[in-house]
Every structure is written in C-alpha cells, then in structure tokens.
C-alpha cells in the first residue's frame, strides 16, 4: 500500500524497499519488490525478469499510468518516461484509482512480427489485443469478430494476432474524450493514434458524428500542453519509428563529418536483424520467476 506521498519531492525521497503492483493487459497484476527510487526503466527490467520476457525486447514495451473507470472503461493517463519513478508518480498522481500497467509501446502494427518468436511477448500482445477489442479501441467487423472469437476459443494466438492486424485501429492508443474547435466550436472528439495517423471521431453539437484522419506525413509541428502530453509522446514515437524504417530501407547511409577543415565520409552499414530463435519455447505461458527482486545500479543518464 502507498502512503500519502503528495508532498514528496521527486529528488528527495526516502529510499527503501517497497512492493509495486504491475497490471498486465489481461487486468491481472503481478507484485514486484523494488526500491522507491527505481526508475521506470529499472522497474521494467524487474518486471521482464519476473515474467520471463527477453531483455532484448524491452524497448517494445513500456510502463503506463492507467485507470479503469465506470463499466471497466480503460483510460491511459500517461506513458512513464524511462527516468520517472513509478512509485512516486503513482503516489503523487492527481488522477484517482491510478495503477501502473504494462503495455506494448510502438505505434506501427507491423512491428508485431519482431516479437513473434518470443512466447511471453506473444502472450502480452494477445492479452492486449483482446483487451483493446473488448474496450472498443480496436474495431473489428462482424465477420472479423466471429473469426477472432473462434481463434480465441482454439487458443490460436498466432492466427488471432494475424487477423487482428487487419482490424481497424488495431494497435492504436485511444485517448480520453476531449473537446475541440474543429469543424465547429464545442465539438467532442475521441482520438485514436497509431499506424502513422491520428484518427478523430468528432461529435458535433447537433450530435452528428464525423470521422477525420490526419496523416503524420502532413503533420509538421504541434504545440504541447500538459493535457496533450500523451498525444505528443505518441506522435514522437511514430516519427522515430518512421525514421528507423527509412534508415532500414537504405542499405547504406553516408554521413559527412568535418574534421580540421577537411570533410571525411563515413559509411554506416545497416545492422543485421537480431536472431530471436533462442527465445523461450512457444509452448510455454507467462511464468512468474522466483526471486523477482533484482536490484542493480540505476542508469542516471537522463536524470
């Protein structure tokens, strides 16, 4: 249990051992032992050790502040940055009933393919896909829903995820409802972000609805406010993934580096894709490792 931490100073907290509940996409939680000054990056490492997720795939997952509202409605409050302290952020959050949740953290559904050789990663993707469909974030057609339900009954995770990637808004992150001034002042909007686009379902003052899509290729800049911080994080993530994809498509990049009034050309060869064939057996399910308290030095590059 967390005490009253509202007046804690993030950089002047009592460092001690504590327990933190991490919620998986199936809404079940695991309890890990941490140090109150552990960063989100360190907590994610402890979580991955406990559930058996390969460290090489940590970059595809992240910790979020989440909450479940009325009728089980899921709300993602924010993505915890690597340098943030989850224990402190959870205790000082002004949003009631917040929890720390583990979710995948990439916006391009095609990146699922990188994780398919890791049993634990597939389990997490499968849990989140089911959750997103149940919560209405992903919107399958009736025919798709029937096939997905059949695959779910068969526990055919691979076939389920292959079909899920064809579902509208699969892998998108849906933000809480907000108001906007487009196309009319006072309009309500629900934003879904992913796959290089911002999809807006807008409800006009007369209750009519419009679906508007903004392609990221046409977004040049945006203004960030505190309330739009999660949206900004998603936009930056999509841009970084786009840059990585473009770099990968070029087998060789040439960079000019000036040195003592002379220019030297350096060539960067595209790195070979990592082989994940040595990951956990696909027959296994997520298992909780014993001795889950794994302490070590916290990286401080970003502090």
JSON list of C-alpha atoms in Angstrom, two decimals, residues 71-279:
[
{"chain": "A", "resi": 71, "resn": "UNK", "atom": "CA", "xyz": [-18.16, -0.09, -16.61]},
{"chain": "A", "resi": 72, "resn": "UNK", "atom": "CA", "xyz": [-14.48, -1.05, -16.79]},
{"chain": "A", "resi": 73, "resn": "UNK", "atom": "CA", "xyz": [-13.59, 1.68, -19.27]},
{"chain": "A", "resi": 74, "resn": "UNK", "atom": "CA", "xyz": [-9.82, 1.77, -19.79]},
{"chain": "A", "resi": 75, "resn": "UNK", "atom": "CA", "xyz": [-8.00, 5.08, -19.66]},
{"chain": "A", "resi": 76, "resn": "UNK", "atom": "CA", "xyz": [-4.29, 5.56, -20.27]},
{"chain": "A", "resi": 77, "resn": "UNK", "atom": "CA", "xyz": [-3.25, 8.59, -18.25]},
{"chain": "A", "resi": 78, "resn": "UNK", "atom": "CA", "xyz": [0.36, 8.84, -19.37]},
{"chain": "A", "resi": 79, "resn": "UNK", "atom": "CA", "xyz": [3.41, 6.95, -20.55]},
{"chain": "A", "resi": 80, "resn": "UNK", "atom": "CA", "xyz": [6.07, 6.85, -17.85]},
{"chain": "A", "resi": 81, "resn": "UNK", "atom": "CA", "xyz": [9.38, 8.12, -19.17]},
{"chain": "A", "resi": 82, "resn": "UNK", "atom": "CA", "xyz": [12.44, 5.98, -18.50]},
{"chain": "A", "resi": 83, "resn": "UNK", "atom": "CA", "xyz": [13.73, 8.39, -15.86]},
{"chain": "A", "resi": 84, "resn": "UNK", "atom": "CA", "xyz": [10.45, 8.72, -13.95]},
{"chain": "A", "resi": 85, "resn": "UNK", "atom": "CA", "xyz": [9.96, 6.98, -10.62]},
{"chain": "A", "resi": 86, "resn": "UNK", "atom": "CA", "xyz": [6.81, 4.82, -10.87]},
{"chain": "A", "resi": 87, "resn": "UNK", "atom": "CA", "xyz": [6.41, 4.50, -7.11]},
{"chain": "A", "resi": 88, "resn": "UNK", "atom": "CA", "xyz": [6.45, 8.28, -6.68]},
{"chain": "A", "resi": 89, "resn": "UNK", "atom": "CA", "xyz": [4.41, 9.01, -9.82]},
{"chain": "A", "resi": 90, "resn": "UNK", "atom": "CA", "xyz": [1.70, 6.61, -8.68]},
{"chain": "A", "resi": 91, "resn": "UNK", "atom": "CA", "xyz": [1.52, 8.09, -5.20]},
{"chain": "A", "resi": 92, "resn": "UNK", "atom": "CA", "xyz": [1.51, 11.71, -6.35]},
{"chain": "A", "resi": 93, "resn": "UNK", "atom": "CA", "xyz": [-0.91, 11.35, -9.28]},
{"chain": "A", "resi": 94, "resn": "UNK", "atom": "CA", "xyz": [-3.91, 13.65, -9.09]},
{"chain": "A", "resi": 95, "resn": "UNK", "atom": "CA", "xyz": [-5.98, 11.08, -11.02]},
{"chain": "A", "resi": 96, "resn": "UNK", "atom": "CA", "xyz": [-7.88, 8.73, -8.73]},
{"chain": "A", "resi": 97, "resn": "UNK", "atom": "CA", "xyz": [-7.52, 4.96, -8.83]},
{"chain": "A", "resi": 98, "resn": "UNK", "atom": "CA", "xyz": [-4.39, 5.02, -10.96]},
{"chain": "A", "resi": 99, "resn": "UNK", "atom": "CA", "xyz": [-2.38, 1.86, -11.50]},
{"chain": "A", "resi": 100, "resn": "UNK", "atom": "CA", "xyz": [0.89, 1.04, -13.22]},
{"chain": "A", "resi": 101, "resn": "UNK", "atom": "CA", "xyz": [0.25, -1.03, -16.33]},
{"chain": "A", "resi": 102, "resn": "UNK", "atom": "CA", "xyz": [2.49, -2.88, -18.78]},
{"chain": "A", "resi": 103, "resn": "UNK", "atom": "CA", "xyz": [1.63, -2.34, -22.45]},
{"chain": "A", "resi": 104, "resn": "UNK", "atom": "CA", "xyz": [3.41, -2.58, -25.77]},
{"chain": "A", "resi": 105, "resn": "UNK", "atom": "CA", "xyz": [5.00, 0.70, -26.78]},
{"chain": "A", "resi": 106, "resn": "UNK", "atom": "CA", "xyz": [5.13, 1.09, -30.52]},
{"chain": "A", "resi": 107, "resn": "UNK", "atom": "CA", "xyz": [2.65, 2.58, -32.94]},
{"chain": "A", "resi": 108, "resn": "UNK", "atom": "CA", "xyz": [3.25, 0.51, -36.10]},
{"chain": "A", "resi": 109, "resn": "UNK", "atom": "CA", "xyz": [1.28, -2.79, -36.02]},
{"chain": "A", "resi": 110, "resn": "UNK", "atom": "CA", "xyz": [3.78, -4.36, -38.42]},
{"chain": "A", "resi": 111, "resn": "UNK", "atom": "CA", "xyz": [6.35, -4.40, -35.59]},
{"chain": "A", "resi": 112, "resn": "UNK", "atom": "CA", "xyz": [4.41, -7.29, -34.03]},
{"chain": "A", "resi": 113, "resn": "UNK", "atom": "CA", "xyz": [6.42, -9.55, -36.34]},
{"chain": "A", "resi": 114, "resn": "UNK", "atom": "CA", "xyz": [9.62, -8.77, -34.43]},
{"chain": "A", "resi": 115, "resn": "UNK", "atom": "CA", "xyz": [8.13, -10.27, -31.26]},
{"chain": "A", "resi": 116, "resn": "UNK", "atom": "CA", "xyz": [6.52, -13.43, -32.63]},
{"chain": "A", "resi": 117, "resn": "UNK", "atom": "CA", "xyz": [9.41, -15.74, -31.74]},
{"chain": "A", "resi": 118, "resn": "UNK", "atom": "CA", "xyz": [9.14, -14.92, -28.03]},
{"chain": "A", "resi": 119, "resn": "UNK", "atom": "CA", "xyz": [6.38, -16.82, -26.24]},
{"chain": "A", "resi": 120, "resn": "UNK", "atom": "CA", "xyz": [6.00, -14.29, -23.43]},
{"chain": "A", "resi": 121, "resn": "UNK", "atom": "CA", "xyz": [5.89, -11.35, -25.85]},
{"chain": "A", "resi": 122, "resn": "UNK", "atom": "CA", "xyz": [3.19, -13.12, -27.89]},
{"chain": "A", "resi": 123, "resn": "UNK", "atom": "CA", "xyz": [1.18, -13.72, -24.71]},
{"chain": "A", "resi": 124, "resn": "UNK", "atom": "CA", "xyz": [1.35, -9.99, -23.91]},
{"chain": "A", "resi": 125, "resn": "UNK", "atom": "CA", "xyz": [0.34, -8.99, -27.45]},
{"chain": "A", "resi": 126, "resn": "UNK", "atom": "CA", "xyz": [-2.53, -11.47, -27.34]},
{"chain": "A", "resi": 127, "resn": "UNK", "atom": "CA", "xyz": [-3.77, -10.14, -23.97]},
{"chain": "A", "resi": 128, "resn": "UNK", "atom": "CA", "xyz": [-3.63, -6.55, -25.16]},
{"chain": "A", "resi": 129, "resn": "UNK", "atom": "CA", "xyz": [-5.35, -7.31, -28.47]},
{"chain": "A", "resi": 130, "resn": "UNK", "atom": "CA", "xyz": [-8.24, -8.96, -26.62]},
{"chain": "A", "resi": 131, "resn": "UNK", "atom": "CA", "xyz": [-8.43, -6.06, -24.16]},
{"chain": "A", "resi": 132, "resn": "UNK", "atom": "CA", "xyz": [-8.40, -3.41, -26.91]},
{"chain": "A", "resi": 133, "resn": "UNK", "atom": "CA", "xyz": [-11.21, -5.17, -28.78]},
{"chain": "A", "resi": 134, "resn": "UNK", "atom": "CA", "xyz": [-13.29, -5.64, -25.62]},
{"chain": "A", "resi": 135, "resn": "UNK", "atom": "CA", "xyz": [-12.83, -1.97, -24.68]},
{"chain": "A", "resi": 136, "resn": "UNK", "atom": "CA", "xyz": [-13.75, -0.79, -28.16]},
{"chain": "A", "resi": 137, "resn": "UNK", "atom": "CA", "xyz": [-10.34, 0.62, -29.06]},
{"chain": "A", "resi": 138, "resn": "UNK", "atom": "CA", "xyz": [-9.91, -1.81, -31.96]},
{"chain": "A", "resi": 139, "resn": "UNK", "atom": "CA", "xyz": [-13.00, -2.10, -34.16]},
{"chain": "A", "resi": 140, "resn": "UNK", "atom": "CA", "xyz": [-13.42, -5.41, -35.99]},
{"chain": "A", "resi": 141, "resn": "UNK", "atom": "CA", "xyz": [-16.19, -6.01, -38.48]},
{"chain": "A", "resi": 142, "resn": "UNK", "atom": "CA", "xyz": [-18.80, -8.59, -37.55]},
{"chain": "A", "resi": 143, "resn": "UNK", "atom": "CA", "xyz": [-17.11, -11.17, -39.78]},
{"chain": "A", "resi": 144, "resn": "UNK", "atom": "CA", "xyz": [-13.71, -10.43, -38.23]},
{"chain": "A", "resi": 145, "resn": "UNK", "atom": "CA", "xyz": [-15.16, -10.63, -34.73]},
{"chain": "A", "resi": 146, "resn": "UNK", "atom": "CA", "xyz": [-16.60, -14.08, -35.39]},
{"chain": "A", "resi": 147, "resn": "UNK", "atom": "CA", "xyz": [-13.27, -15.38, -36.69]},
{"chain": "A", "resi": 148, "resn": "UNK", "atom": "CA", "xyz": [-11.39, -13.81, -33.79]},
{"chain": "A", "resi": 149, "resn": "UNK", "atom": "CA", "xyz": [-13.74, -15.43, -31.29]},
{"chain": "A", "resi": 150, "resn": "UNK", "atom": "CA", "xyz": [-13.19, -18.80, -32.98]},
{"chain": "A", "resi": 151, "resn": "UNK", "atom": "CA", "xyz": [-9.41, -18.40, -32.81]},
{"chain": "A", "resi": 152, "resn": "UNK", "atom": "CA", "xyz": [-9.72, -17.35, -29.17]},
{"chain": "A", "resi": 153, "resn": "UNK", "atom": "CA", "xyz": [-11.70, -20.47, -28.31]},
{"chain": "A", "resi": 154, "resn": "UNK", "atom": "CA", "xyz": [-9.00, -22.55, -30.02]},
{"chain": "A", "resi": 155, "resn": "UNK", "atom": "CA", "xyz": [-6.33, -20.57, -28.15]},
{"chain": "A", "resi": 156, "resn": "UNK", "atom": "CA", "xyz": [-4.67, -19.99, -31.52]},
{"chain": "A", "resi": 157, "resn": "UNK", "atom": "CA", "xyz": [-2.75, -16.87, -30.60]},
{"chain": "A", "resi": 158, "resn": "UNK", "atom": "CA", "xyz": [-0.74, -16.58, -33.82]},
{"chain": "A", "resi": 159, "resn": "UNK", "atom": "CA", "xyz": [-3.81, -16.76, -36.08]},
{"chain": "A", "resi": 160, "resn": "UNK", "atom": "CA", "xyz": [-5.67, -14.40, -33.76]},
{"chain": "A", "resi": 161, "resn": "UNK", "atom": "CA", "xyz": [-2.90, -11.78, -33.97]},
{"chain": "A", "resi": 162, "resn": "UNK", "atom": "CA", "xyz": [-2.50, -12.18, -37.73]},
{"chain": "A", "resi": 163, "resn": "UNK", "atom": "CA", "xyz": [-6.18, -11.39, -38.21]},
{"chain": "A", "resi": 164, "resn": "UNK", "atom": "CA", "xyz": [-6.15, -8.71, -35.52]},
{"chain": "A", "resi": 165, "resn": "UNK", "atom": "CA", "xyz": [-3.57, -6.73, -37.51]},
{"chain": "A", "resi": 166, "resn": "UNK", "atom": "CA", "xyz": [-6.24, -6.32, -40.22]},
{"chain": "A", "resi": 167, "resn": "UNK", "atom": "CA", "xyz": [-8.72, -4.86, -37.74]},
{"chain": "A", "resi": 168, "resn": "UNK", "atom": "CA", "xyz": [-9.41, -1.13, -37.87]},
{"chain": "A", "resi": 169, "resn": "UNK", "atom": "CA", "xyz": [-7.43, 0.73, -35.21]},
{"chain": "A", "resi": 170, "resn": "UNK", "atom": "CA", "xyz": [-5.57, -2.38, -34.06]},
{"chain": "A", "resi": 171, "resn": "UNK", "atom": "CA", "xyz": [-2.55, -1.31, -32.02]},
{"chain": "A", "resi": 172, "resn": "UNK", "atom": "CA", "xyz": [-3.78, 2.27, -31.74]},
{"chain": "A", "resi": 173, "resn": "UNK", "atom": "CA", "xyz": [-3.75, 4.11, -28.44]},
{"chain": "A", "resi": 174, "resn": "UNK", "atom": "CA", "xyz": [-7.08, 5.78, -27.69]},
{"chain": "A", "resi": 175, "resn": "UNK", "atom": "CA", "xyz": [-7.03, 8.98, -25.67]},
{"chain": "A", "resi": 176, "resn": "UNK", "atom": "CA", "xyz": [-9.70, 10.17, -23.29]},
{"chain": "A", "resi": 177, "resn": "UNK", "atom": "CA", "xyz": [-12.57, 12.16, -24.84]},
{"chain": "A", "resi": 178, "resn": "UNK", "atom": "CA", "xyz": [-11.91, 15.88, -25.22]},
{"chain": "A", "resi": 179, "resn": "UNK", "atom": "CA", "xyz": [-13.43, 18.99, -26.83]},
{"chain": "A", "resi": 180, "resn": "UNK", "atom": "CA", "xyz": [-12.16, 20.69, -29.96]},
{"chain": "A", "resi": 181, "resn": "UNK", "atom": "CA", "xyz": [-12.94, 23.71, -32.12]},
{"chain": "A", "resi": 182, "resn": "UNK", "atom": "CA", "xyz": [-12.93, 21.82, -35.44]},
{"chain": "A", "resi": 183, "resn": "UNK", "atom": "CA", "xyz": [-15.06, 21.67, -37.50]},
{"chain": "A", "resi": 184, "resn": "UNK", "atom": "CA", "xyz": [-17.28, 23.56, -35.02]},
{"chain": "A", "resi": 185, "resn": "UNK", "atom": "CA", "xyz": [-16.56, 25.06, -31.63]},
{"chain": "A", "resi": 186, "resn": "UNK", "atom": "CA", "xyz": [-17.71, 22.85, -28.77]},
{"chain": "A", "resi": 187, "resn": "UNK", "atom": "CA", "xyz": [-17.37, 19.59, -30.69]},
{"chain": "A", "resi": 188, "resn": "UNK", "atom": "CA", "xyz": [-16.46, 16.46, -28.79]},
{"chain": "A", "resi": 189, "resn": "UNK", "atom": "CA", "xyz": [-13.61, 14.28, -30.01]},
{"chain": "A", "resi": 190, "resn": "UNK", "atom": "CA", "xyz": [-12.12, 10.86, -29.38]},
{"chain": "A", "resi": 191, "resn": "UNK", "atom": "CA", "xyz": [-8.60, 10.47, -30.77]},
{"chain": "A", "resi": 192, "resn": "UNK", "atom": "CA", "xyz": [-7.00, 7.16, -31.72]},
{"chain": "A", "resi": 193, "resn": "UNK", "atom": "CA", "xyz": [-3.30, 7.33, -32.55]},
{"chain": "A", "resi": 194, "resn": "UNK", "atom": "CA", "xyz": [-1.28, 4.73, -34.44]},
{"chain": "A", "resi": 195, "resn": "UNK", "atom": "CA", "xyz": [-0.01, 3.45, -37.78]},
{"chain": "A", "resi": 196, "resn": "UNK", "atom": "CA", "xyz": [1.21, 6.92, -38.82]},
{"chain": "A", "resi": 197, "resn": "UNK", "atom": "CA", "xyz": [-2.11, 8.65, -38.39]},
{"chain": "A", "resi": 198, "resn": "UNK", "atom": "CA", "xyz": [-4.38, 10.44, -35.94]},
{"chain": "A", "resi": 199, "resn": "UNK", "atom": "CA", "xyz": [-7.95, 9.21, -36.31]},
{"chain": "A", "resi": 200, "resn": "UNK", "atom": "CA", "xyz": [-10.59, 11.54, -34.85]},
{"chain": "A", "resi": 201, "resn": "UNK", "atom": "CA", "xyz": [-14.19, 10.62, -34.18]},
{"chain": "A", "resi": 202, "resn": "UNK", "atom": "CA", "xyz": [-15.85, 14.01, -33.79]},
{"chain": "A", "resi": 203, "resn": "UNK", "atom": "CA", "xyz": [-19.31, 14.57, -32.34]},
{"chain": "A", "resi": 204, "resn": "UNK", "atom": "CA", "xyz": [-20.81, 17.88, -33.44]},
{"chain": "A", "resi": 205, "resn": "UNK", "atom": "CA", "xyz": [-23.04, 19.98, -31.17]},
{"chain": "A", "resi": 206, "resn": "UNK", "atom": "CA", "xyz": [-26.09, 18.62, -33.05]},
{"chain": "A", "resi": 207, "resn": "UNK", "atom": "CA", "xyz": [-24.96, 15.05, -32.17]},
{"chain": "A", "resi": 208, "resn": "UNK", "atom": "CA", "xyz": [-23.90, 14.18, -35.73]},
{"chain": "A", "resi": 209, "resn": "UNK", "atom": "CA", "xyz": [-20.56, 12.38, -35.98]},
{"chain": "A", "resi": 210, "resn": "UNK", "atom": "CA", "xyz": [-17.67, 12.72, -38.40]},
{"chain": "A", "resi": 211, "resn": "UNK", "atom": "CA", "xyz": [-14.54, 10.62, -38.82]},
{"chain": "A", "resi": 212, "resn": "UNK", "atom": "CA", "xyz": [-11.48, 12.67, -39.75]},
{"chain": "A", "resi": 213, "resn": "UNK", "atom": "CA", "xyz": [-7.98, 11.27, -40.26]},
{"chain": "A", "resi": 214, "resn": "UNK", "atom": "CA", "xyz": [-4.74, 13.28, -40.13]},
{"chain": "A", "resi": 215, "resn": "UNK", "atom": "CA", "xyz": [-1.78, 11.55, -41.76]},
{"chain": "A", "resi": 216, "resn": "UNK", "atom": "CA", "xyz": [1.51, 12.01, -39.91]},
{"chain": "A", "resi": 217, "resn": "UNK", "atom": "CA", "xyz": [3.26, 12.72, -43.21]},
{"chain": "A", "resi": 218, "resn": "UNK", "atom": "CA", "xyz": [1.33, 16.02, -43.29]},
{"chain": "A", "resi": 219, "resn": "UNK", "atom": "CA", "xyz": [1.98, 16.97, -39.65]},
{"chain": "A", "resi": 220, "resn": "UNK", "atom": "CA", "xyz": [4.94, 19.34, -39.47]},
{"chain": "A", "resi": 221, "resn": "UNK", "atom": "CA", "xyz": [4.73, 20.59, -35.89]},
{"chain": "A", "resi": 222, "resn": "UNK", "atom": "CA", "xyz": [2.44, 20.67, -32.90]},
{"chain": "A", "resi": 223, "resn": "UNK", "atom": "CA", "xyz": [2.05, 22.58, -29.65]},
{"chain": "A", "resi": 224, "resn": "UNK", "atom": "CA", "xyz": [2.29, 20.63, -26.43]},
{"chain": "A", "resi": 225, "resn": "UNK", "atom": "CA", "xyz": [0.24, 21.31, -23.31]},
{"chain": "A", "resi": 226, "resn": "UNK", "atom": "CA", "xyz": [0.23, 19.20, -20.16]},
{"chain": "A", "resi": 227, "resn": "UNK", "atom": "CA", "xyz": [-3.09, 17.61, -21.13]},
{"chain": "A", "resi": 228, "resn": "UNK", "atom": "CA", "xyz": [-1.74, 16.71, -24.57]},
{"chain": "A", "resi": 229, "resn": "UNK", "atom": "CA", "xyz": [1.48, 15.20, -23.27]},
{"chain": "A", "resi": 230, "resn": "UNK", "atom": "CA", "xyz": [0.41, 11.61, -24.02]},
{"chain": "A", "resi": 231, "resn": "UNK", "atom": "CA", "xyz": [-0.61, 12.59, -27.56]},
{"chain": "A", "resi": 232, "resn": "UNK", "atom": "CA", "xyz": [2.75, 14.29, -28.06]},
{"chain": "A", "resi": 233, "resn": "UNK", "atom": "CA", "xyz": [4.55, 11.15, -26.85]},
{"chain": "A", "resi": 234, "resn": "UNK", "atom": "CA", "xyz": [2.64, 9.08, -29.41]},
{"chain": "A", "resi": 235, "resn": "UNK", "atom": "CA", "xyz": [3.45, 11.50, -32.23]},
{"chain": "A", "resi": 236, "resn": "UNK", "atom": "CA", "xyz": [7.15, 11.48, -31.38]},
{"chain": "A", "resi": 237, "resn": "UNK", "atom": "CA", "xyz": [7.08, 7.69, -31.24]},
{"chain": "A", "resi": 238, "resn": "UNK", "atom": "CA", "xyz": [5.53, 7.45, -34.71]},
{"chain": "A", "resi": 239, "resn": "UNK", "atom": "CA", "xyz": [8.12, 9.84, -36.12]},
{"chain": "A", "resi": 240, "resn": "UNK", "atom": "CA", "xyz": [11.02, 7.89, -34.59]},
{"chain": "A", "resi": 241, "resn": "UNK", "atom": "CA", "xyz": [9.64, 4.61, -35.95]},
{"chain": "A", "resi": 242, "resn": "UNK", "atom": "CA", "xyz": [9.29, 6.20, -39.39]},
{"chain": "A", "resi": 243, "resn": "UNK", "atom": "CA", "xyz": [12.90, 7.36, -39.29]},
{"chain": "A", "resi": 244, "resn": "UNK", "atom": "CA", "xyz": [14.10, 3.89, -38.28]},
{"chain": "A", "resi": 245, "resn": "UNK", "atom": "CA", "xyz": [12.11, 2.35, -41.11]},
{"chain": "A", "resi": 246, "resn": "UNK", "atom": "CA", "xyz": [13.54, 4.78, -43.65]},
{"chain": "A", "resi": 247, "resn": "UNK", "atom": "CA", "xyz": [17.06, 4.10, -42.40]},
{"chain": "A", "resi": 248, "resn": "UNK", "atom": "CA", "xyz": [16.48, 0.35, -42.66]},
{"chain": "A", "resi": 249, "resn": "UNK", "atom": "CA", "xyz": [15.26, 0.70, -46.24]},
{"chain": "A", "resi": 250, "resn": "UNK", "atom": "CA", "xyz": [18.56, 2.31, -47.17]},
{"chain": "A", "resi": 251, "resn": "UNK", "atom": "CA", "xyz": [21.21, -0.36, -47.04]},
{"chain": "A", "resi": 252, "resn": "UNK", "atom": "CA", "xyz": [23.86, 2.28, -46.52]},
{"chain": "A", "resi": 253, "resn": "UNK", "atom": "CA", "xyz": [23.80, 5.83, -45.19]},
{"chain": "A", "resi": 254, "resn": "UNK", "atom": "CA", "xyz": [26.54, 8.32, -45.94]},
{"chain": "A", "resi": 255, "resn": "UNK", "atom": "CA", "xyz": [27.30, 10.98, -43.34]},
{"chain": "A", "resi": 256, "resn": "UNK", "atom": "CA", "xyz": [29.57, 13.99, -43.82]},
{"chain": "A", "resi": 257, "resn": "UNK", "atom": "CA", "xyz": [31.73, 14.69, -40.74]},
{"chain": "A", "resi": 258, "resn": "UNK", "atom": "CA", "xyz": [34.00, 17.77, -40.80]},
{"chain": "A", "resi": 259, "resn": "UNK", "atom": "CA", "xyz": [37.44, 17.28, -39.28]},
{"chain": "A", "resi": 260, "resn": "UNK", "atom": "CA", "xyz": [40.04, 20.04, -39.13]},
{"chain": "A", "resi": 261, "resn": "UNK", "atom": "CA", "xyz": [38.64, 21.91, -42.16]},
{"chain": "A", "resi": 262, "resn": "UNK", "atom": "CA", "xyz": [38.50, 18.65, -44.13]},
{"chain": "A", "resi": 263, "resn": "UNK", "atom": "CA", "xyz": [35.44, 16.52, -44.77]},
{"chain": "A", "resi": 264, "resn": "UNK", "atom": "CA", "xyz": [35.67, 12.80, -44.31]},
{"chain": "A", "resi": 265, "resn": "UNK", "atom": "CA", "xyz": [32.97, 10.41, -45.44]},
{"chain": "A", "resi": 266, "resn": "UNK", "atom": "CA", "xyz": [31.83, 7.71, -43.14]},
{"chain": "A", "resi": 267, "resn": "UNK", "atom": "CA", "xyz": [29.57, 4.88, -44.14]},
{"chain": "A", "resi": 268, "resn": "UNK", "atom": "CA", "xyz": [27.19, 3.25, -41.73]},
{"chain": "A", "resi": 269, "resn": "UNK", "atom": "CA", "xyz": [26.19, -0.23, -42.72]},
{"chain": "A", "resi": 270, "resn": "UNK", "atom": "CA", "xyz": [22.72, -1.32, -41.74]},
{"chain": "A", "resi": 271, "resn": "UNK", "atom": "CA", "xyz": [22.92, -3.67, -38.79]},
{"chain": "A", "resi": 272, "resn": "UNK", "atom": "CA", "xyz": [21.78, -7.21, -39.26]},
{"chain": "A", "resi": 273, "resn": "UNK", "atom": "CA", "xyz": [18.44, -8.14, -37.76]},
{"chain": "A", "resi": 274, "resn": "UNK", "atom": "CA", "xyz": [18.83, -9.90, -34.43]},
{"chain": "A", "resi": 275, "resn": "UNK", "atom": "CA", "xyz": [18.11, -13.55, -34.28]},
{"chain": "A", "resi": 276, "resn": "UNK", "atom": "CA", "xyz": [15.45, -14.30, -31.69]},
{"chain": "A", "resi": 277, "resn": "UNK", "atom": "CA", "xyz": [15.31, -18.03, -32.36]},
{"chain": "A", "resi": 278, "resn": "UNK", "atom": "CA", "xyz": [16.85, -18.75, -28.96]},
{"chain": "A", "resi": 279, "resn": "UNK", "atom": "CA", "xyz": [13.90, -17.24, -27.09]}
]
